[in-house]
Coordinates of C-alpha atoms in Angstrom, one line a residue:
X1 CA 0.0 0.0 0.0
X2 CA 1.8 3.5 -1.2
X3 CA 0.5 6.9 -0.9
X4 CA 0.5 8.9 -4.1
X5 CA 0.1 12.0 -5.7
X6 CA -1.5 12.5 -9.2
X7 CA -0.3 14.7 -12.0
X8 CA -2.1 17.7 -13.4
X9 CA -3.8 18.0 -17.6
X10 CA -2.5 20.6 -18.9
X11 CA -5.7 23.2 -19.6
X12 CA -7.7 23.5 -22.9
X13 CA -6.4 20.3 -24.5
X14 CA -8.8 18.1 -26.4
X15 CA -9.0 14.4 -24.5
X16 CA -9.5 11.4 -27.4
X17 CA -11.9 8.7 -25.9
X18 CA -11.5 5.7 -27.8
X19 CA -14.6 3.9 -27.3
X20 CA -12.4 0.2 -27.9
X21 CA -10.8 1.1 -24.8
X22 CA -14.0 0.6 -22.7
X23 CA -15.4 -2.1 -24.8
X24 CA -16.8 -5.2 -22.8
X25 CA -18.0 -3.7 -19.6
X26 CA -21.3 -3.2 -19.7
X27 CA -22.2 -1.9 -15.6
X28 CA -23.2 1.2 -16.1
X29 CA -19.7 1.5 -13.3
X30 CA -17.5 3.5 -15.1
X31 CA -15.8 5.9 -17.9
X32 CA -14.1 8.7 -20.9
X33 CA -13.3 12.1 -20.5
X34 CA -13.0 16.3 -21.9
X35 CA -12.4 19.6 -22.8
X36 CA -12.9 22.8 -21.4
X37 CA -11.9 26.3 -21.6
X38 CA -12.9 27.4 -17.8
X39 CA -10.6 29.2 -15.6
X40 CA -10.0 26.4 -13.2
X41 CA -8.5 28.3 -10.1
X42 CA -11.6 28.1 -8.2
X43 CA -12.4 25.0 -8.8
X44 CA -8.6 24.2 -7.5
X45 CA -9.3 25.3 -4.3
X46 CA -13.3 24.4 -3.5
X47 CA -13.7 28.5 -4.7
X48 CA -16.9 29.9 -3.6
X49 CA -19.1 30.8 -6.5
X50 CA -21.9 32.5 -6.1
X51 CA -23.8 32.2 -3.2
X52 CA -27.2 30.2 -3.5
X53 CA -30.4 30.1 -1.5
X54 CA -30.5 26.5 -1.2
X55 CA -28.8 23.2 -2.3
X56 CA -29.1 22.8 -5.8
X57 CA -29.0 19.0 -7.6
X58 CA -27.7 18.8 -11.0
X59 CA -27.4 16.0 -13.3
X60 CA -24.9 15.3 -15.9
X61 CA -25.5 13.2 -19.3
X62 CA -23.1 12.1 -21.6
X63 CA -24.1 12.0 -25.5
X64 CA -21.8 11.8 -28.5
X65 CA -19.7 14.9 -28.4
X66 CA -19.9 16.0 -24.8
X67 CA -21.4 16.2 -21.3
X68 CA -24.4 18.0 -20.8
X69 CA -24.8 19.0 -17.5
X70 CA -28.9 20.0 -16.1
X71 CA -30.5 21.6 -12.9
X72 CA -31.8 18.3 -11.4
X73 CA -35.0 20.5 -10.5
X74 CA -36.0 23.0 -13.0
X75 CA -34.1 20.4 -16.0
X76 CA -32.4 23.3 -17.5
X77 CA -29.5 23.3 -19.0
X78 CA -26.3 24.7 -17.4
X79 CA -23.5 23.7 -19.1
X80 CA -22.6 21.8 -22.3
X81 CA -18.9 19.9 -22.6
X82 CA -17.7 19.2 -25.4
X83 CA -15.9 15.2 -25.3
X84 CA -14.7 12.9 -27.8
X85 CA -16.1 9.5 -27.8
X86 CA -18.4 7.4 -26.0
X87 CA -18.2 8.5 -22.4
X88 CA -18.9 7.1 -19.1
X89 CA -19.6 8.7 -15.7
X90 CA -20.2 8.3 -11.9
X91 CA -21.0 10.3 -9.1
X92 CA -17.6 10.9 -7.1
X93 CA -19.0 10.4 -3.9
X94 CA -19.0 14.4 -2.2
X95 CA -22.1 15.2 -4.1
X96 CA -20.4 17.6 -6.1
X97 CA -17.9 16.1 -8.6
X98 CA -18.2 13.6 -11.1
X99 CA -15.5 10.8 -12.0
X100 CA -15.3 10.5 -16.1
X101 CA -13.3 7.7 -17.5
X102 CA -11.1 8.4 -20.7
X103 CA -8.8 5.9 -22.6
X104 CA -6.1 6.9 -19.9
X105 CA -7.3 8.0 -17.3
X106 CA -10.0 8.7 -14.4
X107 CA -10.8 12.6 -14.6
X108 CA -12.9 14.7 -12.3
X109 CA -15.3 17.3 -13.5
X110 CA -16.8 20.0 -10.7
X111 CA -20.4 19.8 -11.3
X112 CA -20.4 23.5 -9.5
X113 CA -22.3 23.2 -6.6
X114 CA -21.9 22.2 -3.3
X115 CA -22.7 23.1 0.4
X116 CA -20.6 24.3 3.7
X117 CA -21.4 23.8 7.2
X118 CA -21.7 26.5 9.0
X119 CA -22.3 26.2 12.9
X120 CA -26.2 24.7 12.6
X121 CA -27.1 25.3 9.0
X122 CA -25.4 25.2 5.8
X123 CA -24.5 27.9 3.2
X124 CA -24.7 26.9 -0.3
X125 CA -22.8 28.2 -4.0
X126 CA -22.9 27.6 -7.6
X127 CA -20.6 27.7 -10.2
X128 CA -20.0 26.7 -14.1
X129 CA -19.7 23.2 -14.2
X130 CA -15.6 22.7 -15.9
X131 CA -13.2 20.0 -15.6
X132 CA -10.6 20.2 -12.9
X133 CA -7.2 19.3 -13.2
X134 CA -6.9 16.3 -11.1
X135 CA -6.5 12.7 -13.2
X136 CA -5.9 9.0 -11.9
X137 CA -3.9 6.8 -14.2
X138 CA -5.8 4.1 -15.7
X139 CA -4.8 2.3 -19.3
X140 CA -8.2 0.8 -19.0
X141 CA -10.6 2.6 -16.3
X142 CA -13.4 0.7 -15.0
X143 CA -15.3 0.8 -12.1
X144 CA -15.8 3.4 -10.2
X145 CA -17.4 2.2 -6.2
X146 CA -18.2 4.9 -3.3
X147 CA -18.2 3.5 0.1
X148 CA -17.7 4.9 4.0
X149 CA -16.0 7.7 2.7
X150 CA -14.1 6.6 0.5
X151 CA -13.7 6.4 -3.7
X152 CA -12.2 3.3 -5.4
X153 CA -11.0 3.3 -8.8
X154 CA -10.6 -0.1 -10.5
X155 CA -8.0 0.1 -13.6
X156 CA -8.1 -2.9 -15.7
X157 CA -5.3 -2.8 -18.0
X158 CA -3.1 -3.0 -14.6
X159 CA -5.6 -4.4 -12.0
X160 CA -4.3 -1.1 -9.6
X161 CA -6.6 -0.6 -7.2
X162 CA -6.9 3.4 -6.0
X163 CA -8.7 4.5 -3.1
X164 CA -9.1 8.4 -1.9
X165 CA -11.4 10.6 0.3
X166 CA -13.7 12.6 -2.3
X167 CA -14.2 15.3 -0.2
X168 CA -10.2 16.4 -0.8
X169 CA -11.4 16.8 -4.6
X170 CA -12.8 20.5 -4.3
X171 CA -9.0 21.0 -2.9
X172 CA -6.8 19.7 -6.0
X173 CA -5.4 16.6 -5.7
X174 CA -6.2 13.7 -3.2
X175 CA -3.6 11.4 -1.9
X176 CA -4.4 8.1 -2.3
X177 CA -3.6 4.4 -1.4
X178 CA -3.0 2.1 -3.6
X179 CA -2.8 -1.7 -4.0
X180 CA -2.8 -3.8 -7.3
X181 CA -4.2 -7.0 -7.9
X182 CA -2.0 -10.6 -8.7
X183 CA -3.1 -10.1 -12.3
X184 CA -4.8 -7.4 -14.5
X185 CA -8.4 -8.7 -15.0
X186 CA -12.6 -6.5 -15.0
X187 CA -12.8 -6.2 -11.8
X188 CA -14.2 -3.9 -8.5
X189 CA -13.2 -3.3 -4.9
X190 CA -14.9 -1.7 -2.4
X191 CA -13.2 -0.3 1.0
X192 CA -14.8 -0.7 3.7
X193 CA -15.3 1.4 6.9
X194 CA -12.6 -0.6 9.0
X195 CA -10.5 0.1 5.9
X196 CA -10.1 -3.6 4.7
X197 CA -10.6 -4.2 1.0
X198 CA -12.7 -6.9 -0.4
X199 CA -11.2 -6.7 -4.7
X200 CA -12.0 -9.3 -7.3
X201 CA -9.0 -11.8 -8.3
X202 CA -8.8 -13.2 -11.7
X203 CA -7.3 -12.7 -15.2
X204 CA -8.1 -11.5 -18.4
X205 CA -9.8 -14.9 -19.6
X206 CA -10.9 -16.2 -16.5
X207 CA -11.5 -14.8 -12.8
X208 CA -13.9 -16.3 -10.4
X209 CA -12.4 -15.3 -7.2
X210 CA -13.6 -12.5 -3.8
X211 CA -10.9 -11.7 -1.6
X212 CA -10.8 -9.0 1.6
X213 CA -7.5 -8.0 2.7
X214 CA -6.9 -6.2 5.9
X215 CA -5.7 -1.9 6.2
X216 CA -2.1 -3.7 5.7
X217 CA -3.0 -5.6 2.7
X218 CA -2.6 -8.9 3.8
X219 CA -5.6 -11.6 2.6
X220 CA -8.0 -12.5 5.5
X221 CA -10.6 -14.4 3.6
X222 CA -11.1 -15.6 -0.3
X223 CA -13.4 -17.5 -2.1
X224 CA -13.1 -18.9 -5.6
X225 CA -16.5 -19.8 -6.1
X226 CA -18.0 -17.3 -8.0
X227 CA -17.3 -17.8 -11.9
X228 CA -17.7 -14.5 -13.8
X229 CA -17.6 -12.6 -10.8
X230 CA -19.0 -9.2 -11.5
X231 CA -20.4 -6.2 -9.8
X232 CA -21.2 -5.2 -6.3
X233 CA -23.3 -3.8 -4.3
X234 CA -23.9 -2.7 -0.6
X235 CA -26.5 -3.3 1.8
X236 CA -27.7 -2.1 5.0
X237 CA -25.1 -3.2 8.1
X238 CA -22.2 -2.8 5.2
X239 CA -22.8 -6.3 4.0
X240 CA -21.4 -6.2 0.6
X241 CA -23.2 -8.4 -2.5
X242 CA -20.9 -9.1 -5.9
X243 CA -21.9 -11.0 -8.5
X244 CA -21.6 -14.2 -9.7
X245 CA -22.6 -16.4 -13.1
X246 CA -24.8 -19.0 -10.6
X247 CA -25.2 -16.8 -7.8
X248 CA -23.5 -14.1 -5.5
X249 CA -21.3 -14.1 -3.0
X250 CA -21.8 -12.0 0.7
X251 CA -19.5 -10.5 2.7
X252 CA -20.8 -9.9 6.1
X253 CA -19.5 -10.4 9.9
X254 CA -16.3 -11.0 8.3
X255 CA -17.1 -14.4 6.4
X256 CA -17.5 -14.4 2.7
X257 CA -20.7 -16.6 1.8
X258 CA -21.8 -18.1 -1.6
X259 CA -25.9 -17.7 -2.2
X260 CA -26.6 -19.9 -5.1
X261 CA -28.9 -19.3 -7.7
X262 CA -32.4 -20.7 -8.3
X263 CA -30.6 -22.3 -12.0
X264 CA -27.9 -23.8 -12.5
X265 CA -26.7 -20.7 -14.8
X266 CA -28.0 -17.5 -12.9
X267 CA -25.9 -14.8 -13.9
X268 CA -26.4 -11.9 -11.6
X269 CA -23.6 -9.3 -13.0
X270 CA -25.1 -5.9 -12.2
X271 CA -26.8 -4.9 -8.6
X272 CA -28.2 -1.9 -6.9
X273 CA -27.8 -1.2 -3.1
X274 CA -29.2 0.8 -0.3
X275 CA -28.1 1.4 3.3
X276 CA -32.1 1.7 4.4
X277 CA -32.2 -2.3 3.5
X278 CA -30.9 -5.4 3.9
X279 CA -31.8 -6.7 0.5
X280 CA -29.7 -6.2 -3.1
X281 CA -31.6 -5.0 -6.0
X282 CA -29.7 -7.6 -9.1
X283 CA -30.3 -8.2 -12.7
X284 CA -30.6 -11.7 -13.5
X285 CA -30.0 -13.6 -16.5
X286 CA -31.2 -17.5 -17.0
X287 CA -29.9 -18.6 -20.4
X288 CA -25.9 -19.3 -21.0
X289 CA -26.2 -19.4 -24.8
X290 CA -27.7 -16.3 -25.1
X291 CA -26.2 -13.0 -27.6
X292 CA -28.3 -10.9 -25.7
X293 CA -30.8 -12.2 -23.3
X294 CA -33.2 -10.1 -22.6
X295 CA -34.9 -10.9 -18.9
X296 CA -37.8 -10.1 -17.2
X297 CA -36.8 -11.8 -14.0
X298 CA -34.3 -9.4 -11.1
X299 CA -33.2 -11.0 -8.2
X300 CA -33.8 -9.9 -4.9
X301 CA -30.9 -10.8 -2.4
X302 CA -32.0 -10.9 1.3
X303 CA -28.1 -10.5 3.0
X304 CA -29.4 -11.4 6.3
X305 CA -31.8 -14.6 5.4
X306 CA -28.9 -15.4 2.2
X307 CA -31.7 -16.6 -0.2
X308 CA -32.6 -15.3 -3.7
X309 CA -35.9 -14.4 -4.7
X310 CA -36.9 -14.0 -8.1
X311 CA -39.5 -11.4 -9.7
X312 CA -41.2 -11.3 -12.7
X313 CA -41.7 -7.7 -13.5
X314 CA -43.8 -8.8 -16.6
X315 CA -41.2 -6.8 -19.5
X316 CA -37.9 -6.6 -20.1
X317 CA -35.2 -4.1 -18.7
X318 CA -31.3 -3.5 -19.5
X319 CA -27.9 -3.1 -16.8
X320 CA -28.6 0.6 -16.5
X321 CA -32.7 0.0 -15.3
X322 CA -31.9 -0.5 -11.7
X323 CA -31.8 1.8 -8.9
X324 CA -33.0 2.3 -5.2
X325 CA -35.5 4.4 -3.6
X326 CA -35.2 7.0 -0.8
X327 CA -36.4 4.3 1.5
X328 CA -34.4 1.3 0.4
X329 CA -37.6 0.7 -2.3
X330 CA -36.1 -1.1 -5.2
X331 CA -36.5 0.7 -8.6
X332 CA -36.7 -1.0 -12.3
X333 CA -37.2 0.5 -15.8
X334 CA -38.5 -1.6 -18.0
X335 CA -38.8 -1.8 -22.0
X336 CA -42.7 -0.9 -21.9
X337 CA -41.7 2.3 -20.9
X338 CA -43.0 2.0 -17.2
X339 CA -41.2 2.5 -14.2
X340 CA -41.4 -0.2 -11.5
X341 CA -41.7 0.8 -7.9
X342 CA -40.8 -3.4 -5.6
X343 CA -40.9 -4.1 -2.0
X344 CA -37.5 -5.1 -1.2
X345 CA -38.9 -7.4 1.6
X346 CA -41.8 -9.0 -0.3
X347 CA -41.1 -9.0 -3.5
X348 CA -44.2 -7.3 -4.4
X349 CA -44.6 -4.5 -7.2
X350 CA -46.0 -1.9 -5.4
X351 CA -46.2 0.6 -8.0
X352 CA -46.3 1.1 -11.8
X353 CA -45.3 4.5 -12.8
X354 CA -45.9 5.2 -16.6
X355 CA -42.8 7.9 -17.7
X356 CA -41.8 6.8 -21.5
X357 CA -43.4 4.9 -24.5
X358 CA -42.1 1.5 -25.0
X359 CA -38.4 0.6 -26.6
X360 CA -36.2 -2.0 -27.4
X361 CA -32.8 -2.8 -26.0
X362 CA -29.9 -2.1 -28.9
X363 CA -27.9 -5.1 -29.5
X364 CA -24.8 -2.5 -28.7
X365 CA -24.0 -2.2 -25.6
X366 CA -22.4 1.5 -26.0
X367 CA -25.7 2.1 -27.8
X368 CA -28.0 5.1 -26.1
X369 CA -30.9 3.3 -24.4
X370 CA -33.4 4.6 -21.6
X371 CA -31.7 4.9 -18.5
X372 CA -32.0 5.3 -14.7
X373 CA -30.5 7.0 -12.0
X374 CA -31.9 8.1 -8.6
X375 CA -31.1 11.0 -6.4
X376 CA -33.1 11.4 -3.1
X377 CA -36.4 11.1 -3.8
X378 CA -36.2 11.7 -7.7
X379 CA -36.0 9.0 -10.2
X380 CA -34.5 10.6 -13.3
X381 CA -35.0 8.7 -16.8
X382 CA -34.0 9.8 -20.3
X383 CA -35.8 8.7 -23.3
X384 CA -33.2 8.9 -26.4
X385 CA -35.7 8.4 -29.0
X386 CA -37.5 11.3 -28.2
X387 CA -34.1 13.4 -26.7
X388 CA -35.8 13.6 -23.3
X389 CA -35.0 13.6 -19.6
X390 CA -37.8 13.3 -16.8
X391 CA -38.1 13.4 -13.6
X392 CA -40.2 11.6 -11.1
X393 CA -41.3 11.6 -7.8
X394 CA -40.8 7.8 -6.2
X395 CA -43.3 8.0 -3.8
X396 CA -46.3 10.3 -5.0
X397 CA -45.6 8.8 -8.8
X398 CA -45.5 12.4 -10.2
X399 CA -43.5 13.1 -13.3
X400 CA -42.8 16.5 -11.8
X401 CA -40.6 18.1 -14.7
X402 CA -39.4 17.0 -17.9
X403 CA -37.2 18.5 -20.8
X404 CA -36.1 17.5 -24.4
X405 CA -32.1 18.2 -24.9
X406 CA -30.9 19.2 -28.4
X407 CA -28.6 16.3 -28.2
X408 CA -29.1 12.0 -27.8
X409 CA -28.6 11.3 -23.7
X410 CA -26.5 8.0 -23.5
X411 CA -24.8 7.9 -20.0
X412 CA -26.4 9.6 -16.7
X413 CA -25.6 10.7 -13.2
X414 CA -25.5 13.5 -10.7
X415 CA -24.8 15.3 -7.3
X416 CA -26.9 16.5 -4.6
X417 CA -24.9 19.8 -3.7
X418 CA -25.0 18.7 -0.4
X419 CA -22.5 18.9 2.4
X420 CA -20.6 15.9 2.7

């Protein structure tokens, strides 16, 4: 384990995102990167903007060309970035800044607004979204996992592991720790609050194995029984659910434990958590000689009970239709245009929300399709056939605002411009 510093872009350069680079990860975890022209010495030091009466969410969609970047209330536009290639982003976990993954790199762009404590209330400020100068090596950037604090960066081309405090970003560079896996292979790690690391362990053909290793690095449990491993995901009581091709495999009270699926081939590859329950949203995919299988079952994975229930959301959804509610409620978009509103306890569809008109998943995987991402108590969805972003409310149902863009929305996340 090392502690690093990370070099500076140099400002106003264009940033080639070869979209070969990120083929064959299809998670929705990770991604390419930008231009921009700001002044960045504000955003160097966490500047203060301008002053704003209240916190203010924005969301930022890639499309071919650039990053749009919305007010995650009103839906208008506040910045467009111009970017070459596909592009793929996730929150950086301060609810301010963005991690976008190029051909070389992780980079961070300041979605411009954020909140600072101030005795018992909060003062918050707003600024133009721009690109900051910090970057984090990566030949091949993947996943990107925020947990108790802390950000990990999976690279792999190298299999480096890089783990930092977000909330340092709005300063200039964080320093980091690093450790790198036995071989380069698509994998995740999460750190957890004690500040062990449970990372995958494979290669580049095969990898089927969940380790945890202590704050000194040293392995304290491993499991090799989970083919394809892929994914996580984190429940309530930090019990931590990644993926297998007949199952999943737990992490909790520091024991690793294999939940096998109902089939013998169960793929569950992409997963949705929430700290209000103890149960993982997963997709969940039956058929082994499928091009592109197209499910209407997810899984439900109860980490406390370690069983696997199966739901039948009656149509079909894709790796970027699953998300969690303010309340733990598990969230799923499917191809009739409807979202789904499940009782993580019960399994029981507890509300059909109608937000899009029906579509078919592209056989490309980089391809623009609808797509899902929740912040508080809004469910955000885009509709690329139409050029359109809407929000909803999760629990009255409302579609409370909607826009159309002048550009096709792939990719989608955002910040709260909360304090951290």
């Amino acid at each position: 384990m090392t502690s690093t510093r990370h070099r500076h872009l140099a400002l106003g350069i264009a940033l080639a995102l070869p979209a070969a680079v990120l083929a064959g990860c299809a998670t929705g975890e990770a991604s390419p990167a930008a231009t921009s022209d700001h002044d960045h010495d504000e955003h160097e030091e966490g500047g203060h903007g301008t002053e704003a009466a209240t916190d203010t969410p924005r969301i930022a969609l890639t499309y071919d060309g650039g990053i749009v970047v919305l007010d995650g209330t009103s839906l208008e536009q506040v910045a467009d970035l111009p970017v070459d290639g596909f592009t793929r982003i996730n929150p950086a976990g301060d609810e301010r800044h963005v991690i976008v993954s190029a051909g070389d790199a992780f980079r961070v762009l300041d979605l411009g607004t954020w909140g600072e404590p101030h005795g018992n209330h909060s003062h918050f400020y707003t600024s133009e979204p721009a690109f900051t100068q910090t970057e984090f090596a990566a030949n091949h950037p993947g996943h990107v996992v925020r947990h108790a604090g802390r950000t990990v960066l999976f690279n792999d081309g190298s299999g480096l592991v890089e783990s930092f405090d977000p909330h340092d970003l709005a300063d200039g560079d964080p320093e980091s720790t690093t450790y790198t896996t036995p071989s380069p292979h698509h994998g995740v790690a999460v750190e957890l609050e004690s500040g062990d690391l449970l990372v995958t362990d494979g290669t580049e053909d095969s990898r089927s194995s969940v380790v945890v290793l202590d704050s000194g690095r040293h392995e304290v449990a491993r499991t090799d029984a989970c083919p394809g491993v892929h994914g996580e995901a984190v429940a309530s009581d930090e019990a931590v659910v990644v993926g297998c091709e007949d199952g999943v495999v737990v992490y909790a009270g520091g024991e690793l434990t294999k939940i096998a699926s109902p089939d013998a081939y169960g793929r569950i590859g992409n997963q949705a958590g929430s700290d209000e329950s103890p149960v993982v949203l997963g997709d969940y995919k039956s058929d082994p000689d499928a091009e592109l299988e197209r499910p209407t079952r997810v899984s439900l994975v109860d980490t406390v009970s370690r069983q696997i229930t199966l739901v039948d959301t009656g149509a079909s959804y894709t790796f970027r239709s699953l998300g969690r509610g303010p309340h733990g409620e598990a969230l799923v978009l499917g191809t009739d245009g409807a979202l789904r509103v499940i009782d993580p306890a019960s399994g029981a569809v507890t509300s059909t929300i109608a937000v899009i008109d029906a579509w078919t998943e592209p056989d490309d995987w980089q391809a623009p399709r609808p797509t899902l991402f929740v912040l508080d108590h809004t469910a955000y969805v885009t509709d690329p056939a139409t050029r359109a972003v809407h929000a909803v409310d999760v629990e009255s149902g409302k579609v409370y605002a909607s826009t159309t863009l002048d550009v096709v929305p792939n990719e989608l996340t955002g910040v709260s411009g909360l304090p951290g």
